[in-house]
Protein backbone atom coordinates (compact mmCIF):
# COMPACT_ATOMS: atom_id res chain seq x y z
CA UNK A 1 0.00 0.00 0.00
CA UNK A 2 1.77 3.16 -1.21
CA UNK A 3 0.31 6.23 0.47
CA UNK A 4 1.43 9.71 -0.54
CA UNK A 5 0.54 13.20 0.61
CA UNK A 6 -0.28 16.10 -1.69
CA UNK A 7 0.17 19.04 0.70
CA UNK A 8 -0.51 22.67 -0.05
CA UNK A 9 -2.25 25.89 0.87
CA UNK A 10 -4.93 25.41 -1.82
CA UNK A 11 -6.37 28.91 -1.32
CA UNK A 12 -8.25 28.06 -3.52
CA UNK A 13 -7.73 24.84 -5.50
CA UNK A 14 -6.90 25.47 -9.18
CA UNK A 15 -6.90 23.30 -12.31
CA UNK A 16 -3.15 22.96 -11.77
CA UNK A 17 -3.64 21.41 -8.32
CA UNK A 18 -6.42 19.13 -9.55
CA UNK A 19 -4.27 17.86 -12.41
CA UNK A 20 -1.46 16.92 -10.00
CA UNK A 21 -3.94 15.20 -7.64
CA UNK A 22 -5.50 13.24 -10.51
CA UNK A 23 -2.14 12.13 -11.86
CA UNK A 24 -0.97 11.16 -8.34
CA UNK A 25 -4.10 9.07 -7.86
CA UNK A 26 -3.14 7.05 -10.96
CA UNK A 27 0.38 6.44 -9.68
CA UNK A 28 -0.24 5.58 -6.01
CA UNK A 29 -2.62 3.44 -3.95
CA UNK A 30 -3.79 6.26 -1.71
CA UNK A 31 -3.43 10.04 -1.96
CA UNK A 32 -4.06 12.21 1.10
CA UNK A 33 -4.58 15.76 -0.09
CA UNK A 34 -3.86 17.91 2.94
CA UNK A 35 -4.49 21.59 3.52
CA UNK A 36 -1.54 22.80 5.59
CA UNK A 37 -0.26 26.13 6.83
CA UNK A 38 2.36 28.01 4.85
CA UNK A 39 3.71 30.71 7.21
CA UNK A 40 4.97 32.78 4.29
CA UNK A 41 1.38 33.22 3.08
CA UNK A 42 -0.20 34.21 6.42
CA UNK A 43 -2.66 37.12 6.27
CA UNK A 44 -3.37 36.47 2.60
CA UNK A 45 -5.88 33.62 2.90
CA UNK A 46 -9.39 34.03 1.46
CA UNK A 47 -10.76 30.72 2.70
CA UNK A 48 -10.43 28.96 6.06
CA UNK A 49 -8.57 25.63 5.97
CA UNK A 50 -11.88 23.77 6.37
CA UNK A 51 -13.45 25.72 3.50
CA UNK A 52 -10.46 24.95 1.30
CA UNK A 53 -10.73 21.25 2.14
CA UNK A 54 -14.46 21.30 1.32
CA UNK A 55 -13.73 22.83 -2.11
CA UNK A 56 -11.07 20.18 -2.79
CA UNK A 57 -13.46 17.41 -1.73
CA UNK A 58 -16.04 18.60 -4.22
CA UNK A 59 -13.50 18.49 -7.08
CA UNK A 60 -12.04 15.09 -6.18
CA UNK A 61 -15.21 13.11 -5.42
CA UNK A 62 -14.63 11.09 -8.64
CA UNK A 63 -11.26 9.82 -7.33
CA UNK A 64 -11.82 6.79 -5.10
CA UNK A 65 -8.32 6.63 -3.62
CA UNK A 66 -8.14 10.32 -2.70
CA UNK A 67 -8.87 11.56 0.81
CA UNK A 68 -8.92 15.23 1.84
CA UNK A 69 -7.79 16.45 5.25
CA UNK A 70 -6.64 19.53 7.14
CA UNK A 71 -3.51 19.28 9.30
CA UNK A 72 -1.31 21.48 11.50
CA UNK A 73 2.36 21.27 12.31
CA UNK A 74 5.29 19.90 10.39
CA UNK A 75 4.68 18.04 7.16
CA UNK A 76 7.55 15.64 7.95
CA UNK A 77 5.89 14.57 11.23
CA UNK A 78 2.43 14.43 9.70
CA UNK A 79 3.72 12.15 6.92
CA UNK A 80 4.94 9.70 9.58
CA UNK A 81 1.51 9.70 11.25
CA UNK A 82 -0.13 8.97 7.90
CA UNK A 83 2.33 6.21 7.03
CA UNK A 84 3.10 8.08 3.81
CA UNK A 85 6.12 7.10 1.74
CA UNK A 86 6.31 10.37 -0.15
CA UNK A 87 5.15 13.92 -0.58
CA UNK A 88 4.00 14.81 -4.10
CA UNK A 89 4.29 18.37 -5.34
CA UNK A 90 3.65 19.93 -8.69
CA UNK A 91 6.59 21.75 -10.23
CA UNK A 92 5.86 24.65 -12.54
CA UNK A 93 8.72 26.68 -13.93
CA UNK A 94 12.26 27.13 -12.71
CA UNK A 95 10.99 29.70 -10.21
CA UNK A 96 9.35 26.93 -8.13
CA UNK A 97 12.46 24.83 -8.03
CA UNK A 98 14.62 26.60 -5.47
CA UNK A 99 11.82 26.83 -2.91
CA UNK A 100 10.58 23.28 -3.47
CA UNK A 101 14.11 21.90 -3.42
CA UNK A 102 14.76 23.56 -0.06
CA UNK A 103 11.48 22.22 1.36
CA UNK A 104 12.30 18.72 0.11
CA UNK A 105 15.76 18.82 1.70
CA UNK A 106 14.36 20.03 5.03
CA UNK A 107 11.63 17.41 5.04
CA UNK A 108 14.19 14.68 4.32
CA UNK A 109 16.35 15.93 7.18
CA UNK A 110 13.36 15.88 9.55
CA UNK A 111 12.07 12.50 8.34
CA UNK A 112 14.73 10.38 6.67
CA UNK A 113 12.15 7.91 5.31
CA UNK A 114 10.19 10.57 3.44
CA UNK A 115 10.75 11.12 -0.27
CA UNK A 116 9.57 14.13 -2.25
CA UNK A 117 8.33 13.45 -5.76
CA UNK A 118 7.84 16.28 -8.23
CA UNK A 119 5.30 16.00 -11.02
CA UNK A 120 5.81 18.43 -13.87
CA UNK A 121 2.89 20.74 -14.33
CA UNK A 122 1.20 20.58 -17.73
CA UNK A 123 2.26 23.44 -19.96
CA UNK A 124 -1.24 24.95 -19.89
CA UNK A 125 -0.98 25.28 -16.10
CA UNK A 126 2.58 26.59 -16.01
CA UNK A 127 1.50 30.16 -15.28
CA UNK A 128 -1.33 29.24 -12.92
CA UNK A 129 -1.40 29.84 -9.16
CA UNK A 130 -4.04 30.46 -6.50
CA UNK A 131 -2.82 34.04 -6.08
CA UNK A 132 -3.15 34.73 -9.82
CA UNK A 133 -6.70 33.32 -9.73
CA UNK A 134 -7.57 35.58 -6.77
CA UNK A 135 -6.11 38.61 -8.51
CA UNK A 136 -7.96 38.01 -11.79
CA UNK A 137 -11.18 37.47 -9.90
CA UNK A 138 -10.75 40.57 -7.70
CA UNK A 139 -10.27 42.64 -10.82
CA UNK A 140 -13.41 41.28 -12.46
CA UNK A 141 -11.78 38.80 -14.85
CA UNK A 142 -13.14 35.39 -15.86
CA UNK A 143 -11.53 32.48 -13.96
CA UNK A 144 -13.44 29.71 -15.79
CA UNK A 145 -10.31 28.37 -17.48
CA UNK A 146 -8.32 28.28 -14.26
CA UNK A 147 -10.42 26.55 -11.60
CA UNK A 148 -12.62 23.43 -11.60
CA UNK A 149 -16.19 24.21 -12.63
CA UNK A 150 -17.62 22.59 -9.48
CA UNK A 151 -16.11 25.32 -7.31
CA UNK A 152 -15.91 28.31 -9.67
CA UNK A 153 -19.06 30.09 -8.52
CA UNK A 154 -18.20 29.76 -4.84
CA UNK A 155 -14.73 31.17 -5.45
CA UNK A 156 -16.10 34.09 -7.47
CA UNK A 157 -18.70 34.85 -4.78
CA UNK A 158 -16.16 34.85 -1.97
CA UNK A 159 -13.50 36.87 -3.74
CA UNK A 160 -15.73 39.48 -5.32
CA UNK A 161 -17.50 39.95 -1.97
CA UNK A 162 -14.09 40.45 -0.29
CA UNK A 163 -13.04 42.94 -2.97
CA UNK A 164 -16.16 45.07 -2.40
CA UNK A 165 -15.29 45.67 1.27
O1 LIG B 1 0.80 25.38 -1.62
P1 LIG B 1 2.03 25.80 -0.84
O2 LIG B 1 1.81 27.11 -0.10
O3 LIG B 1 3.27 25.81 -1.69
O4 LIG B 1 2.26 24.66 0.26
C1 LIG B 1 3.32 24.78 1.18
C2 LIG B 1 3.12 23.83 2.38
C3 LIG B 1 1.81 24.14 3.09
C4 LIG B 1 3.14 22.39 1.89
C5 LIG B 1 4.34 24.07 3.33
O5 LIG B 1 4.37 25.41 3.77
C6 LIG B 1 4.33 23.13 4.52
O6 LIG B 1 4.82 22.02 4.42
N1 LIG B 1 3.78 23.59 5.66
C7 LIG B 1 3.77 22.81 6.90
C8 LIG B 1 4.94 23.25 7.83
C9 LIG B 1 6.22 22.58 7.37
O7 LIG B 1 6.40 21.39 7.51
N2 LIG B 1 7.10 23.36 6.73
C10 LIG B 1 8.30 22.81 6.09
C11 LIG B 1 9.49 22.74 7.00
S1 LIG B 1 10.27 24.27 7.18
PDB file of C-alpha atoms and ligand atoms in Angstrom:
ATOM      1  CA  UNK A   1       0.000   0.000   0.000  1.00  0.00           C
ATOM      2  CA  UNK A   2       1.768   3.156  -1.210  1.00  0.00           C
ATOM      3  CA  UNK A   3       0.306   6.232   0.465  1.00  0.00           C
ATOM      4  CA  UNK A   4       1.432   9.713  -0.538  1.00  0.00           C
ATOM      5  CA  UNK A   5       0.539  13.195   0.612  1.00  0.00           C
ATOM      6  CA  UNK A   6      -0.283  16.101  -1.687  1.00  0.00           C
ATOM      7  CA  UNK A   7       0.165  19.042   0.702  1.00  0.00           C
ATOM      8  CA  UNK A   8      -0.509  22.665  -0.046  1.00  0.00           C
ATOM      9  CA  UNK A   9      -2.247  25.891   0.867  1.00  0.00           C
ATOM     10  CA  UNK A  10      -4.933  25.407  -1.821  1.00  0.00           C
ATOM     11  CA  UNK A  11      -6.366  28.906  -1.323  1.00  0.00           C
ATOM     12  CA  UNK A  12      -8.247  28.059  -3.518  1.00  0.00           C
ATOM     13  CA  UNK A  13      -7.729  24.842  -5.496  1.00  0.00           C
ATOM     14  CA  UNK A  14      -6.895  25.472  -9.177  1.00  0.00           C
ATOM     15  CA  UNK A  15      -6.903  23.299 -12.308  1.00  0.00           C
ATOM     16  CA  UNK A  16      -3.149  22.956 -11.775  1.00  0.00           C
ATOM     17  CA  UNK A  17      -3.644  21.411  -8.318  1.00  0.00           C
ATOM     18  CA  UNK A  18      -6.420  19.130  -9.548  1.00  0.00           C
ATOM     19  CA  UNK A  19      -4.271  17.857 -12.414  1.00  0.00           C
ATOM     20  CA  UNK A  20      -1.464  16.924  -9.998  1.00  0.00           C
ATOM     21  CA  UNK A  21      -3.941  15.204  -7.639  1.00  0.00           C
ATOM     22  CA  UNK A  22      -5.500  13.236 -10.513  1.00  0.00           C
ATOM     23  CA  UNK A  23      -2.140  12.133 -11.857  1.00  0.00           C
ATOM     24  CA  UNK A  24      -0.975  11.158  -8.337  1.00  0.00           C
ATOM     25  CA  UNK A  25      -4.104   9.069  -7.862  1.00  0.00           C
ATOM     26  CA  UNK A  26      -3.143   7.049 -10.957  1.00  0.00           C
ATOM     27  CA  UNK A  27       0.376   6.438  -9.677  1.00  0.00           C
ATOM     28  CA  UNK A  28      -0.245   5.583  -6.014  1.00  0.00           C
ATOM     29  CA  UNK A  29      -2.618   3.438  -3.952  1.00  0.00           C
ATOM     30  CA  UNK A  30      -3.785   6.264  -1.709  1.00  0.00           C
ATOM     31  CA  UNK A  31      -3.427  10.037  -1.959  1.00  0.00           C
ATOM     32  CA  UNK A  32      -4.060  12.207   1.100  1.00  0.00           C
ATOM     33  CA  UNK A  33      -4.577  15.761  -0.090  1.00  0.00           C
ATOM     34  CA  UNK A  34      -3.864  17.914   2.942  1.00  0.00           C
ATOM     35  CA  UNK A  35      -4.488  21.586   3.523  1.00  0.00           C
ATOM     36  CA  UNK A  36      -1.535  22.799   5.594  1.00  0.00           C
ATOM     37  CA  UNK A  37      -0.258  26.128   6.831  1.00  0.00           C
ATOM     38  CA  UNK A  38       2.363  28.007   4.850  1.00  0.00           C
ATOM     39  CA  UNK A  39       3.715  30.711   7.212  1.00  0.00           C
ATOM     40  CA  UNK A  40       4.973  32.781   4.290  1.00  0.00           C
ATOM     41  CA  UNK A  41       1.380  33.218   3.076  1.00  0.00           C
ATOM     42  CA  UNK A  42      -0.200  34.210   6.418  1.00  0.00           C
ATOM     43  CA  UNK A  43      -2.657  37.119   6.267  1.00  0.00           C
ATOM     44  CA  UNK A  44      -3.372  36.472   2.597  1.00  0.00           C
ATOM     45  CA  UNK A  45      -5.876  33.616   2.898  1.00  0.00           C
ATOM     46  CA  UNK A  46      -9.387  34.034   1.464  1.00  0.00           C
ATOM     47  CA  UNK A  47     -10.762  30.717   2.696  1.00  0.00           C
ATOM     48  CA  UNK A  48     -10.430  28.960   6.065  1.00  0.00           C
ATOM     49  CA  UNK A  49      -8.566  25.627   5.973  1.00  0.00           C
ATOM     50  CA  UNK A  50     -11.885  23.769   6.373  1.00  0.00           C
ATOM     51  CA  UNK A  51     -13.453  25.723   3.505  1.00  0.00           C
ATOM     52  CA  UNK A  52     -10.458  24.946   1.301  1.00  0.00           C
ATOM     53  CA  UNK A  53     -10.735  21.247   2.143  1.00  0.00           C
ATOM     54  CA  UNK A  54     -14.459  21.300   1.318  1.00  0.00           C
ATOM     55  CA  UNK A  55     -13.727  22.826  -2.113  1.00  0.00           C
ATOM     56  CA  UNK A  56     -11.065  20.181  -2.789  1.00  0.00           C
ATOM     57  CA  UNK A  57     -13.465  17.409  -1.729  1.00  0.00           C
ATOM     58  CA  UNK A  58     -16.042  18.601  -4.216  1.00  0.00           C
ATOM     59  CA  UNK A  59     -13.502  18.489  -7.079  1.00  0.00           C
ATOM     60  CA  UNK A  60     -12.042  15.091  -6.179  1.00  0.00           C
ATOM     61  CA  UNK A  61     -15.211  13.107  -5.418  1.00  0.00           C
ATOM     62  CA  UNK A  62     -14.626  11.093  -8.640  1.00  0.00           C
ATOM     63  CA  UNK A  63     -11.262   9.824  -7.332  1.00  0.00           C
ATOM     64  CA  UNK A  64     -11.817   6.790  -5.096  1.00  0.00           C
ATOM     65  CA  UNK A  65      -8.321   6.634  -3.623  1.00  0.00           C
ATOM     66  CA  UNK A  66      -8.143  10.322  -2.703  1.00  0.00           C
ATOM     67  CA  UNK A  67      -8.871  11.560   0.813  1.00  0.00           C
ATOM     68  CA  UNK A  68      -8.915  15.228   1.837  1.00  0.00           C
ATOM     69  CA  UNK A  69      -7.787  16.448   5.254  1.00  0.00           C
ATOM     70  CA  UNK A  70      -6.638  19.526   7.139  1.00  0.00           C
ATOM     71  CA  UNK A  71      -3.511  19.285   9.299  1.00  0.00           C
ATOM     72  CA  UNK A  72      -1.314  21.478  11.499  1.00  0.00           C
ATOM     73  CA  UNK A  73       2.364  21.267  12.308  1.00  0.00           C
ATOM     74  CA  UNK A  74       5.289  19.897  10.388  1.00  0.00           C
ATOM     75  CA  UNK A  75       4.684  18.038   7.162  1.00  0.00           C
ATOM     76  CA  UNK A  76       7.549  15.638   7.949  1.00  0.00           C
ATOM     77  CA  UNK A  77       5.886  14.569  11.227  1.00  0.00           C
ATOM     78  CA  UNK A  78       2.431  14.426   9.703  1.00  0.00           C
ATOM     79  CA  UNK A  79       3.717  12.147   6.921  1.00  0.00           C
ATOM     80  CA  UNK A  80       4.942   9.700   9.579  1.00  0.00           C
ATOM     81  CA  UNK A  81       1.513   9.698  11.254  1.00  0.00           C
ATOM     82  CA  UNK A  82      -0.129   8.974   7.899  1.00  0.00           C
ATOM     83  CA  UNK A  83       2.332   6.212   7.029  1.00  0.00           C
ATOM     84  CA  UNK A  84       3.099   8.076   3.807  1.00  0.00           C
ATOM     85  CA  UNK A  85       6.122   7.097   1.745  1.00  0.00           C
ATOM     86  CA  UNK A  86       6.310  10.370  -0.149  1.00  0.00           C
ATOM     87  CA  UNK A  87       5.149  13.917  -0.585  1.00  0.00           C
ATOM     88  CA  UNK A  88       4.003  14.806  -4.102  1.00  0.00           C
ATOM     89  CA  UNK A  89       4.285  18.374  -5.335  1.00  0.00           C
ATOM     90  CA  UNK A  90       3.653  19.934  -8.694  1.00  0.00           C
ATOM     91  CA  UNK A  91       6.586  21.747 -10.228  1.00  0.00           C
ATOM     92  CA  UNK A  92       5.864  24.648 -12.541  1.00  0.00           C
ATOM     93  CA  UNK A  93       8.720  26.679 -13.929  1.00  0.00           C
ATOM     94  CA  UNK A  94      12.264  27.135 -12.711  1.00  0.00           C
ATOM     95  CA  UNK A  95      10.991  29.698 -10.211  1.00  0.00           C
ATOM     96  CA  UNK A  96       9.355  26.929  -8.129  1.00  0.00           C
ATOM     97  CA  UNK A  97      12.457  24.829  -8.033  1.00  0.00           C
ATOM     98  CA  UNK A  98      14.622  26.604  -5.472  1.00  0.00           C
ATOM     99  CA  UNK A  99      11.824  26.826  -2.909  1.00  0.00           C
ATOM    100  CA  UNK A 100      10.579  23.281  -3.471  1.00  0.00           C
ATOM    101  CA  UNK A 101      14.115  21.896  -3.422  1.00  0.00           C
ATOM    102  CA  UNK A 102      14.758  23.556  -0.060  1.00  0.00           C
ATOM    103  CA  UNK A 103      11.476  22.215   1.361  1.00  0.00           C
ATOM    104  CA  UNK A 104      12.296  18.715   0.111  1.00  0.00           C
ATOM    105  CA  UNK A 105      15.762  18.824   1.697  1.00  0.00           C
ATOM    106  CA  UNK A 106      14.362  20.032   5.029  1.00  0.00           C
ATOM    107  CA  UNK A 107      11.635  17.407   5.043  1.00  0.00           C
ATOM    108  CA  UNK A 108      14.194  14.684   4.318  1.00  0.00           C
ATOM    109  CA  UNK A 109      16.352  15.931   7.183  1.00  0.00           C
ATOM    110  CA  UNK A 110      13.361  15.880   9.547  1.00  0.00           C
ATOM    111  CA  UNK A 111      12.074  12.503   8.337  1.00  0.00           C
ATOM    112  CA  UNK A 112      14.728  10.378   6.674  1.00  0.00           C
ATOM    113  CA  UNK A 113      12.149   7.914   5.313  1.00  0.00           C
ATOM    114  CA  UNK A 114      10.192  10.567   3.442  1.00  0.00           C
ATOM    115  CA  UNK A 115      10.746  11.116  -0.273  1.00  0.00           C
ATOM    116  CA  UNK A 116       9.567  14.129  -2.246  1.00  0.00           C
ATOM    117  CA  UNK A 117       8.334  13.446  -5.758  1.00  0.00           C
ATOM    118  CA  UNK A 118       7.839  16.275  -8.232  1.00  0.00           C
ATOM    119  CA  UNK A 119       5.302  16.004 -11.022  1.00  0.00           C
ATOM    120  CA  UNK A 120       5.811  18.428 -13.871  1.00  0.00           C
ATOM    121  CA  UNK A 121       2.886  20.740 -14.329  1.00  0.00           C
ATOM    122  CA  UNK A 122       1.196  20.578 -17.728  1.00  0.00           C
ATOM    123  CA  UNK A 123       2.259  23.442 -19.955  1.00  0.00           C
ATOM    124  CA  UNK A 124      -1.243  24.954 -19.894  1.00  0.00           C
ATOM    125  CA  UNK A 125      -0.983  25.278 -16.100  1.00  0.00           C
ATOM    126  CA  UNK A 126       2.584  26.592 -16.006  1.00  0.00           C
ATOM    127  CA  UNK A 127       1.500  30.158 -15.283  1.00  0.00           C
ATOM    128  CA  UNK A 128      -1.327  29.242 -12.918  1.00  0.00           C
ATOM    129  CA  UNK A 129      -1.401  29.839  -9.156  1.00  0.00           C
ATOM    130  CA  UNK A 130      -4.037  30.457  -6.496  1.00  0.00           C
ATOM    131  CA  UNK A 131      -2.817  34.038  -6.084  1.00  0.00           C
ATOM    132  CA  UNK A 132      -3.151  34.732  -9.817  1.00  0.00           C
ATOM    133  CA  UNK A 133      -6.698  33.321  -9.734  1.00  0.00           C
ATOM    134  CA  UNK A 134      -7.568  35.579  -6.769  1.00  0.00           C
ATOM    135  CA  UNK A 135      -6.110  38.611  -8.511  1.00  0.00           C
ATOM    136  CA  UNK A 136      -7.958  38.005 -11.790  1.00  0.00           C
ATOM    137  CA  UNK A 137     -11.182  37.465  -9.898  1.00  0.00           C
ATOM    138  CA  UNK A 138     -10.753  40.567  -7.698  1.00  0.00           C
ATOM    139  CA  UNK A 139     -10.272  42.637 -10.819  1.00  0.00           C
ATOM    140  CA  UNK A 140     -13.415  41.278 -12.457  1.00  0.00           C
ATOM    141  CA  UNK A 141     -11.778  38.796 -14.853  1.00  0.00           C
ATOM    142  CA  UNK A 142     -13.138  35.392 -15.859  1.00  0.00           C
ATOM    143  CA  UNK A 143     -11.530  32.478 -13.964  1.00  0.00           C
ATOM    144  CA  UNK A 144     -13.440  29.711 -15.786  1.00  0.00           C
ATOM    145  CA  UNK A 145     -10.312  28.366 -17.480  1.00  0.00           C
ATOM    146  CA  UNK A 146      -8.320  28.281 -14.260  1.00  0.00           C
ATOM    147  CA  UNK A 147     -10.422  26.553 -11.598  1.00  0.00           C
ATOM    148  CA  UNK A 148     -12.617  23.434 -11.601  1.00  0.00           C
ATOM    149  CA  UNK A 149     -16.188  24.207 -12.630  1.00  0.00           C
ATOM    150  CA  UNK A 150     -17.616  22.593  -9.481  1.00  0.00           C
ATOM    151  CA  UNK A 151     -16.114  25.323  -7.308  1.00  0.00           C
ATOM    152  CA  UNK A 152     -15.906  28.314  -9.665  1.00  0.00           C
ATOM    153  CA  UNK A 153     -19.060  30.095  -8.516  1.00  0.00           C
ATOM    154  CA  UNK A 154     -18.201  29.760  -4.838  1.00  0.00           C
ATOM    155  CA  UNK A 155     -14.729  31.170  -5.452  1.00  0.00           C
ATOM    156  CA  UNK A 156     -16.097  34.090  -7.467  1.00  0.00           C
ATOM    157  CA  UNK A 157     -18.696  34.848  -4.783  1.00  0.00           C
ATOM    158  CA  UNK A 158     -16.161  34.851  -1.968  1.00  0.00           C
ATOM    159  CA  UNK A 159     -13.497  36.868  -3.739  1.00  0.00           C
ATOM    160  CA  UNK A 160     -15.733  39.476  -5.320  1.00  0.00           C
ATOM    161  CA  UNK A 161     -17.500  39.954  -1.968  1.00  0.00           C
ATOM    162  CA  UNK A 162     -14.090  40.451  -0.290  1.00  0.00           C
ATOM    163  CA  UNK A 163     -13.035  42.943  -2.975  1.00  0.00           C
ATOM    164  CA  UNK A 164     -16.162  45.074  -2.401  1.00  0.00           C
ATOM    165  CA  UNK A 165     -15.290  45.668   1.272  1.00  0.00           C
TER     166      UNK A 165
HETATM  167  O1  LIG B   1       0.801  25.384  -1.615  1.00  0.00           O
HETATM  168  P1  LIG B   1       2.030  25.800  -0.839  1.00  0.00           P
HETATM  169  O2  LIG B   1       1.808  27.115  -0.102  1.00  0.00           O
HETATM  170  O3  LIG B   1       3.271  25.814  -1.693  1.00  0.00           O
HETATM  171  O4  LIG B   1       2.263  24.664   0.261  1.00  0.00           O
HETATM  172  C1  LIG B   1       3.324  24.776   1.176  1.00  0.00           C
HETATM  173  C2  LIG B   1       3.115  23.832   2.377  1.00  0.00           C
HETATM  174  C3  LIG B   1       1.811  24.139   3.087  1.00  0.00           C
HETATM  175  C4  LIG B   1       3.138  22.393   1.888  1.00  0.00           C
HETATM  176  C5  LIG B   1       4.335  24.071   3.330  1.00  0.00           C
HETATM  177  O5  LIG B   1       4.366  25.408   3.772  1.00  0.00           O
HETATM  178  C6  LIG B   1       4.332  23.129   4.521  1.00  0.00           C
HETATM  179  O6  LIG B   1       4.815  22.025   4.419  1.00  0.00           O
HETATM  180  N1  LIG B   1       3.779  23.588   5.662  1.00  0.00           N
HETATM  181  C7  LIG B   1       3.773  22.815   6.900  1.00  0.00           C
HETATM  182  C8  LIG B   1       4.935  23.253   7.829  1.00  0.00           C
HETATM  183  C9  LIG B   1       6.218  22.578   7.373  1.00  0.00           C
HETATM  184  O7  LIG B   1       6.400  21.385   7.512  1.00  0.00           O
HETATM  185  N2  LIG B   1       7.104  23.357   6.729  1.00  0.00           N
HETATM  186  C10 LIG B   1       8.305  22.813   6.092  1.00  0.00           C
HETATM  187  C11 LIG B   1       9.487  22.739   6.997  1.00  0.00           C
HETATM  188  S1  LIG B   1      10.271  24.272   7.181  1.00  0.00           S
END
